[in-house]
Each structure stands twice: as structure tokens, then as C-alpha cells.
Coordinates of C-alpha atoms in Angstrom, one line a residue:
M5 CA -54.0 63.4 215.4
G6 CA -56.6 66.1 214.7
R7 CA -57.8 68.6 217.2
V8 CA -60.7 67.5 219.3
N9 CA -63.9 69.5 218.7
P10 CA -64.7 71.3 222.0
L11 CA -68.5 70.5 221.6
D12 CA -67.7 66.8 221.1
A13 CA -65.4 66.8 224.1
F14 CA -68.0 68.4 226.3
S15 CA -70.8 66.1 225.1
A16 CA -68.6 63.1 226.1
L17 CA -68.6 64.5 229.7
L18 CA -72.4 64.2 229.7
T19 CA -72.4 60.5 229.1
D20 CA -72.6 58.0 232.0
E21 CA -68.9 57.3 231.6
G22 CA -68.0 61.0 231.6
R23 CA -70.1 61.7 234.6
A24 CA -68.7 58.8 236.5
L25 CA -65.2 59.9 235.7
L26 CA -65.9 63.5 236.9
A27 CA -67.4 62.2 240.1
G28 CA -64.2 60.3 240.8
L29 CA -62.1 63.4 240.3
R30 CA -63.9 65.6 242.8
D31 CA -61.1 65.6 245.3
H32 CA -58.3 65.1 242.8
D33 CA -55.0 66.9 243.5
P34 CA -53.9 69.0 240.5
A35 CA -50.2 68.4 241.6
Q36 CA -50.8 64.7 240.9
E37 CA -52.5 65.2 237.5
L38 CA -49.9 63.5 235.4
A39 CA -50.1 60.3 237.4
T40 CA -53.9 60.5 237.6
A41 CA -54.1 60.9 233.8
T42 CA -51.8 58.0 233.2
R43 CA -53.8 55.8 235.4
L44 CA -57.2 56.8 234.0
R45 CA -56.1 56.4 230.3
R46 CA -55.7 52.7 230.9
E47 CA -59.5 52.4 231.2
H48 CA -60.9 55.5 229.4
P49 CA -60.2 57.3 226.1
A50 CA -57.4 59.8 226.3
E51 CA -59.7 62.6 225.0
L52 CA -62.3 62.0 227.7
V53 CA -59.7 61.8 230.4
S54 CA -58.2 65.2 229.3
A55 CA -61.7 66.8 229.2
A56 CA -62.6 65.4 232.6
L57 CA -59.4 66.6 234.2
G58 CA -59.9 70.0 232.7
Q59 CA -63.4 70.1 234.0
A60 CA -62.3 69.0 237.4
R61 CA -59.9 71.9 237.6
L62 CA -62.6 74.3 236.6
R63 CA -65.0 73.0 239.2
Q64 CA -62.4 73.4 242.0
R65 CA -61.8 77.0 240.9
A66 CA -65.6 77.6 240.7
V67 CA -66.2 76.6 244.4
A68 CA -65.2 80.2 245.5
K69 CA -68.0 81.7 243.4
F70 CA -70.7 79.1 243.4
G71 CA -70.1 77.1 246.6
A72 CA -69.2 73.4 246.7
E73 CA -72.7 72.0 246.5
D74 CA -73.4 73.7 243.1
A75 CA -69.9 73.8 241.7
Y76 CA -69.4 70.1 241.8
R77 CA -72.7 69.5 239.9
M78 CA -72.2 72.2 237.3
F79 CA -70.1 72.4 234.2
F80 CA -67.8 75.3 233.2
T81 CA -65.6 76.8 230.6
P82 CA -62.4 78.8 231.5
N83 CA -64.2 82.1 230.5
G84 CA -67.3 81.0 232.4
V85 CA -65.5 80.6 235.7
E86 CA -63.6 83.9 235.1
Q87 CA -66.6 86.0 234.1
S88 CA -69.5 84.5 236.0
T89 CA -71.3 86.5 238.6
R90 CA -70.5 85.4 242.2
R91 CA -73.5 83.5 243.5
T92 CA -74.2 85.9 246.4
V93 CA -74.4 88.8 244.0
A94 CA -76.6 87.0 241.5
V95 CA -79.0 85.9 244.3
H96 CA -79.2 89.6 245.5
R97 CA -80.0 90.8 242.0
A98 CA -82.6 88.1 241.4
A99 CA -84.3 89.0 244.7
R100 CA -84.5 92.6 243.7
L101 CA -86.1 91.7 240.4
A102 CA -88.6 89.4 242.1
E103 CA -89.5 92.2 244.6
L104 CA -90.2 94.4 241.5
G105 CA -92.8 91.8 240.4
V106 CA -90.7 90.3 237.6
R107 CA -91.8 86.8 236.6
S108 CA -89.9 86.4 233.4
V109 CA -86.5 87.7 232.2
A110 CA -84.5 87.7 229.0
D111 CA -80.9 87.0 230.2
L112 CA -78.8 88.3 227.3
C113 CA -75.1 87.2 227.2
S114 CA -76.0 84.6 229.7
G115 CA -72.7 82.8 229.7
I116 CA -72.7 79.4 231.5
G117 CA -75.9 80.4 233.3
G118 CA -74.9 81.7 236.7
D119 CA -77.4 84.5 236.7
A120 CA -80.1 82.4 235.0
I121 CA -79.8 79.9 237.9
A122 CA -80.3 82.6 240.5
Y123 CA -83.4 84.0 238.6
A124 CA -84.9 80.5 238.2
R125 CA -84.4 79.8 241.9
A126 CA -86.2 83.1 242.7
G127 CA -89.2 81.7 240.7
I128 CA -88.5 83.7 237.6
R129 CA -88.8 82.1 234.1
V130 CA -85.6 82.7 232.1
L131 CA -84.6 82.9 228.4
A132 CA -80.8 82.5 228.5
V133 CA -79.1 83.7 225.3
D134 CA -75.4 83.3 224.3
H135 CA -73.9 83.4 220.9
D136 CA -71.2 80.8 221.6
P137 CA -72.4 77.2 220.9
L138 CA -70.2 75.6 223.6
T139 CA -71.2 78.1 226.2
A140 CA -74.9 77.6 225.4
E141 CA -74.5 73.9 225.8
V142 CA -72.8 74.3 229.1
A143 CA -75.6 76.6 230.3
R144 CA -78.2 74.0 229.2
A145 CA -76.3 71.2 231.0
N146 CA -76.2 73.4 234.2
A147 CA -80.0 74.0 234.1
E148 CA -80.5 70.2 233.8
A149 CA -77.9 69.4 236.5
L150 CA -79.6 71.7 239.1
G151 CA -83.1 70.7 238.2
L152 CA -84.0 74.0 236.7
A153 CA -84.6 73.1 233.1
D154 CA -88.3 73.7 233.3
L155 CA -87.6 77.4 234.1
I156 CA -84.6 78.0 231.9
E157 CA -84.7 78.0 228.1
V158 CA -81.3 78.3 226.6
R159 CA -80.9 79.7 223.1
C160 CA -77.7 80.0 221.1
A161 CA -78.2 83.2 219.1
D162 CA -77.0 86.7 218.5
V163 CA -78.5 88.7 221.4
T164 CA -79.1 91.7 219.2
E165 CA -81.7 89.7 217.2
I166 CA -83.8 88.6 220.2
D167 CA -87.3 89.9 220.7
T168 CA -87.5 90.7 224.4
S169 CA -91.1 92.0 224.3
P170 CA -92.7 88.9 225.8
Y171 CA -90.6 89.3 229.0
D172 CA -91.1 91.4 232.1
A173 CA -87.4 92.3 232.3
V174 CA -84.1 92.3 230.4
F175 CA -80.8 91.5 232.0
V176 CA -77.6 92.2 230.0
D177 CA -74.1 91.3 231.0
P178 CA -71.9 92.4 228.1
A179 CA -68.5 90.7 227.7
R180 CA -65.9 93.0 229.1
R181 CA -62.9 90.8 228.2
G182 CA -61.3 90.3 224.8
G183 CA -58.3 88.5 223.4
R184 CA -56.0 91.0 225.1
G185 CA -57.7 91.0 228.5
R186 CA -60.0 93.4 230.2
I187 CA -61.8 96.0 228.0
F188 CA -62.2 99.5 229.5
D189 CA -64.1 101.2 226.7
P190 CA -67.8 100.5 227.2
E191 CA -68.4 100.8 223.5
A192 CA -65.9 98.0 223.0
Y193 CA -68.0 95.7 225.1
S194 CA -69.8 92.8 223.3
P195 CA -72.5 94.0 222.7
P196 CA -71.6 97.7 223.2
L197 CA -73.0 99.5 226.3
S198 CA -75.1 101.9 224.1
W199 CA -76.9 98.9 222.5
A200 CA -77.5 97.4 226.0
I201 CA -79.0 100.7 227.2
E202 CA -81.4 100.9 224.3
A203 CA -82.4 97.2 224.9
A204 CA -83.0 98.1 228.5
R205 CA -85.2 101.1 227.7
K206 CA -87.5 98.9 225.6
A207 CA -88.3 96.6 228.6
P208 CA -90.6 97.4 231.6
R209 CA -87.6 96.6 233.9
A210 CA -84.0 96.0 233.2
A211 CA -80.6 95.5 234.8
L212 CA -77.3 96.0 233.1
K213 CA -74.1 94.6 234.7
I214 CA -71.2 97.0 234.2
A215 CA -67.7 97.5 235.5
P216 CA -67.7 99.2 238.9
G217 CA -65.2 101.9 237.6
I218 CA -67.8 103.5 235.4
P219 CA -67.7 107.3 235.7
H220 CA -70.9 108.8 237.2
E221 CA -71.2 111.2 234.3
A222 CA -71.6 108.2 232.0
I223 CA -74.7 106.9 233.8
P224 CA -77.9 107.6 231.9
E225 CA -80.3 110.1 233.6
D226 CA -83.1 107.5 233.4
A227 CA -81.1 104.8 235.2
A228 CA -80.5 104.1 238.8
A229 CA -77.0 102.9 239.7
E230 CA -76.0 100.3 242.3
W231 CA -72.5 99.3 243.4
I232 CA -72.2 95.9 245.1
S233 CA -69.5 94.6 247.3
D234 CA -69.1 91.1 248.7
G235 CA -67.0 90.5 251.7
G236 CA -65.5 94.0 251.3
D237 CA -64.5 93.6 247.7
V238 CA -66.4 95.6 245.1
K239 CA -67.7 93.1 242.5
E240 CA -69.8 95.1 240.1
A241 CA -72.1 97.9 239.3
V242 CA -75.6 97.6 238.0
L243 CA -77.7 100.1 236.0
W244 CA -81.4 99.6 236.8
F245 CA -84.1 100.8 234.5
G246 CA -87.8 101.1 235.4
T247 CA -87.1 101.7 239.1
D248 CA -85.9 105.1 240.6
P249 CA -84.1 107.1 238.0
G250 CA -81.1 109.2 239.2
S251 CA -80.7 107.3 242.4
V252 CA -77.4 105.8 243.7
R253 CA -77.1 102.8 246.0
A254 CA -74.3 100.9 247.7
T255 CA -75.1 97.4 248.7
L256 CA -72.9 95.4 251.0
L257 CA -73.0 91.6 250.9
P258 CA -73.4 89.2 252.7
S259 CA -75.2 91.5 255.2
G260 CA -77.5 93.1 252.6
A261 CA -76.9 96.6 254.2
A262 CA -77.8 99.2 251.6
L263 CA -77.2 102.9 251.5
H264 CA -79.5 104.7 249.0
T265 CA -80.3 108.3 248.0
T266 CA -81.6 110.4 245.1
A267 CA -80.0 113.6 246.5
P268 CA -76.4 113.0 247.5
L269 CA -75.0 115.2 250.2
P270 CA -72.1 117.7 249.6
D271 CA -68.6 116.6 250.5
P272 CA -68.0 116.6 254.3
P273 CA -65.7 119.2 255.8
V274 CA -62.0 118.4 256.4
R275 CA -61.1 118.3 260.1
P276 CA -58.2 117.2 262.3
V277 CA -57.8 113.5 263.0
G278 CA -59.9 112.5 265.9
R279 CA -59.8 109.4 268.1
Y280 CA -61.5 107.2 265.5
L281 CA -60.9 106.6 261.8
Y282 CA -63.5 105.0 259.5
E283 CA -62.6 103.3 256.3
P284 CA -65.8 103.2 254.1
D285 CA -66.6 100.1 252.1
G286 CA -65.5 100.2 248.5
A287 CA -69.1 100.2 247.2
V288 CA -69.8 103.3 249.3
I289 CA -66.8 105.0 247.8
R290 CA -67.7 104.0 244.2
A291 CA -71.3 105.2 244.8
H292 CA -70.0 108.6 246.0
L293 CA -71.9 108.1 249.3
V294 CA -69.0 108.8 251.7
A295 CA -70.7 112.0 252.8
E296 CA -73.8 110.1 253.8
V297 CA -71.7 107.8 256.0
A298 CA -69.8 110.7 257.5
D299 CA -73.1 112.4 258.3
G300 CA -74.3 109.4 260.3
L301 CA -71.0 109.3 262.2
D302 CA -70.9 113.1 262.9
G303 CA -67.5 112.9 261.2
G304 CA -65.4 114.7 258.6
L305 CA -62.6 113.9 256.1
I306 CA -58.9 113.9 257.0
D307 CA -58.2 115.2 253.5
E308 CA -60.5 116.5 250.8
T309 CA -59.2 113.9 248.3
I310 CA -59.1 110.9 250.7
A311 CA -62.1 108.7 251.6
Y312 CA -61.2 108.3 255.2
I313 CA -63.6 109.6 257.8
T314 CA -62.6 110.8 261.2
A315 CA -64.7 111.3 264.4
D316 CA -64.3 111.6 268.1
E317 CA -67.0 109.1 268.9
L318 CA -67.3 105.4 268.1
R319 CA -70.6 104.6 266.4
P320 CA -71.7 101.3 264.9
T321 CA -72.1 101.4 261.1
P322 CA -72.2 98.6 258.5
Y323 CA -70.7 100.9 255.9
A324 CA -67.2 101.4 257.2
A325 CA -64.5 99.6 259.3
A326 CA -63.5 101.6 262.4
Y327 CA -60.0 102.0 263.8
E328 CA -59.0 103.6 267.1
I329 CA -56.0 105.9 266.4
T330 CA -53.2 106.1 268.9
D331 CA -50.6 108.0 267.0
E332 CA -50.4 110.5 264.1
L333 CA -46.9 110.8 262.6
P334 CA -45.5 112.6 259.5
F335 CA -44.3 109.9 257.1
N336 CA -41.0 108.8 258.4
L337 CA -39.8 105.2 258.4
K338 CA -37.3 105.7 261.2
K339 CA -39.9 107.1 263.5
L340 CA -42.3 104.2 262.6
K341 CA -39.6 101.6 263.4
A342 CA -39.0 103.3 266.8
L343 CA -42.6 103.4 267.7
L344 CA -43.2 99.7 266.7
R345 CA -40.2 98.7 268.8
E346 CA -41.4 100.7 271.8
R347 CA -44.9 99.2 271.6
E348 CA -43.6 95.7 271.1
I349 CA -45.5 95.2 267.9
G350 CA -45.0 91.7 266.5
V351 CA -48.0 91.7 264.1
L352 CA -48.5 94.7 261.8
T353 CA -51.3 95.3 259.3
V354 CA -50.4 98.0 256.7
K355 CA -53.2 99.8 254.7
K356 CA -52.9 102.7 252.3
R357 CA -55.0 105.3 250.7
G358 CA -53.6 108.2 248.9
S359 CA -50.0 107.1 249.4
A360 CA -47.4 106.0 246.8
V361 CA -45.7 103.7 249.3
E362 CA -46.6 100.1 249.0
P363 CA -47.5 98.1 252.2
E364 CA -45.0 95.3 251.2
E365 CA -42.2 97.9 251.3
I366 CA -43.0 98.9 254.8
R367 CA -43.3 95.3 256.0
R368 CA -39.9 94.5 254.5
K369 CA -38.2 97.4 256.2
V370 CA -39.5 97.2 259.7
K371 CA -38.4 94.6 262.2
L372 CA -41.3 93.2 264.1
R373 CA -40.9 91.7 267.5
G374 CA -43.3 91.4 270.4
P375 CA -46.7 90.1 271.6
N376 CA -48.8 93.1 270.4
A377 CA -50.5 93.9 267.1
A378 CA -51.1 97.3 265.3
T379 CA -52.4 98.8 262.1
V380 CA -50.7 101.5 260.3
L381 CA -52.6 103.5 257.6
L382 CA -50.4 105.3 255.0
T383 CA -52.3 108.3 253.8
R384 CA -52.5 112.1 253.6
V385 CA -53.8 114.4 256.2
A386 CA -54.6 117.9 255.0
G387 CA -52.3 117.3 252.0
A388 CA -49.3 116.0 254.0
P389 CA -48.0 112.4 253.8
T390 CA -49.0 110.8 257.2
M391 CA -48.8 107.6 259.1
L392 CA -51.8 106.8 261.4
V393 CA -51.2 104.1 263.9
G394 CA -53.9 102.2 265.8
Q395 CA -56.0 99.1 265.9
P396 CA -59.4 97.9 264.8
A397 CA -62.0 99.5 267.2
K398 CA -63.8 97.2 269.5
P399 CA -67.6 97.0 268.7
V400 CA -69.8 99.4 270.5
S401 CA -71.4 97.5 273.4
G402 CA -75.2 97.7 273.6

């Protein structure tokens, strides 16, 4: 039997029979897939059943990024689920473009259309371009499924051949994964970052999605850089053109709190550990805005190479998690065990920054017993391996 053409298999899912099959698989249990497939093949073609089961699995995975309401109406490819922008991040970016007055955008390397959907919902007309025929068909089906086909034109083409001059803005999300996994060299992206930057410079406004680990020295002088976290996890960085060149921003979702400057402060001083320790959000750290947070907390660093801020006073901040420190110990597992036993600690959270010791190793070696909870932070204080013990600080009462 010959291999099924992926485009033909996907087209079958768009038929009435395919859609009905998919609808019936919404709550299907992957552990029962063999039994489900056997049952469905009595009434449907085997190729269609395989395609529907594969799509059902992808939809279940996509719920985390797109939410159930959208995910169970949309269509996906394995790469599409893996590489799509999380909906909260796409909505944030679309809102920024709308605030800048953008009414049309050329979405280059659009994938399955996650970003295009967010732009269209913000009232922005979209040209979504992807070179892969199946991916383009999936994007087109998603625009239809979500009632956005009037705002989203999908084109299967080489993005380097697209005339973007009719559009208010350009958005480029280069592919950062290849056959061997994640690509770290920006010039090995598809298309290369240098091409994306030149395409951005030709547009009145532009946004380039890049890996959050980009070195600051690699950021063009005429770009603004934004690092975005969602639920505490850094999701991406964006280079903005046509906005405020040279600025850096950390945006924390879902709150939308944003720290922004064009003149970063010098590094804070190193000082002894005070009553409180603040752990800045990852987007703040990536944006090199720890000093700005420390300034607002009247705090300093515990070590010149560690992004932990210490202060004697508890102040509310959306940019860092606060811990009340009860003990500061040189790294010594025996002393930690004794302390946890003495405090009757039964629940222990282990965090690390600047330590070679893995949290799992600590959890394995300490015996926890008791009604109390604690947090231990493995780190360095003034260059020395240190254990800081405490608990999350209670919010400042108003």
C-alpha cells in the first residue's frame, strides 16, 4: 500500500465525514487508541481514521497554548503545535501593533496561523505566508474555522519573494528548529535573521520573533527589544522596528506589567542578605532590568553574578517573587537536614541560581517529616556557596 499524501489526508478531515469523526474524538483517551481505531475502521476508511486520531492528539496538546474553545475547532501539524506562539503572547503582540495604528500586516513564516488569528481578532488585515503547502492549507482551514477568513489571506510562497510594501507592518517568525532540533545560530534560521531584519527595515513598523537567549550585543541599534514571560516562563523575545530604538522592555503576562527603559541603570551594589529575598521574573533578567527592580525595592544583590535581590523591607512588585529569609547557611547538607528536622518541615520547595547542585538531589537526600513548609534557595552569597531558608513572603497589606 502506498504512502498517503499528507495534503489528501488533511483534505479528508475537512469533509463532513472527517469533521464528524473529529467531533466524536474530542474527549478520546489516547491510552484507548488501538481499541478506538479498531471500532472506527468498521465504519470509516482506515486512512481517515488514522488522520482523525492524529489530529485529535494534536488538538489535545494544543489546548495548553490556544485554550479549549479554539483548539478543538482548529487544525494542527506536529510542528505547528510545537512552534506556534502561545495565544496570550500573540494577543499581547497584536494589541501592541493595533495601538501603533497598524491596520494591515504581512505575517511571514505564518505557520498554522496562530499569530494571524490574533492579528485578525485585533481588527488587523493579514497576509499569512508559509512555504509549506500543508501548513498553508492548515492555516487557511483555521481562518475559516474561526470565522476570520475575510481578514486573513493565506498564501503558499517563499517569504523572500513577497512584496510587503502594501502593508502597514511586517511580522517575521523564522523557523528555529531543523531536522536535528533547535537551531541556535540566528543565521541558520529559515529565513536567516539578517534577512528578517532587512525586511523589517523596509516596513513602517515591524516585529521579529526571536529566541529569548539572543545576546544584547546582537540586537540592532535601530531596534527595540522586548522579552515576554507568561506565567513566569520566558516565552520569546521580540525585536520591534519603527517604535523606540535602543529601548528594552520586560513584559509579564497575564498581568501585562511592563518594565521599560532606554537608559538602563548600572548594576546594583552587593550587600549582605537582608530579611527579604526577591527572585526577578525571567523576562526581567533577560532584559537586563534587574537593577531597575532593585532600585524600586531599595535593594542590592547578594552576589555580583546572581540575579537575586535582597532588601530589609517588603515592598509589592509585579516583577519579582518575594521570600522571607529565616536562615543563611554555608552549603552543608548535614546542617540543612538538622534544620529541617528541627523546624518539622514536611513540604520543601528547592530553588537554585548559581549552584551546581540539582534540587532533585537535595529532595532525595533529606528526610521530610512534619506539618510545616519551607523554601531553600541554593545560591552564592558574595562568592560562597550558600543555602538560604525561608518561605514565600505574605503580600503587603494595604
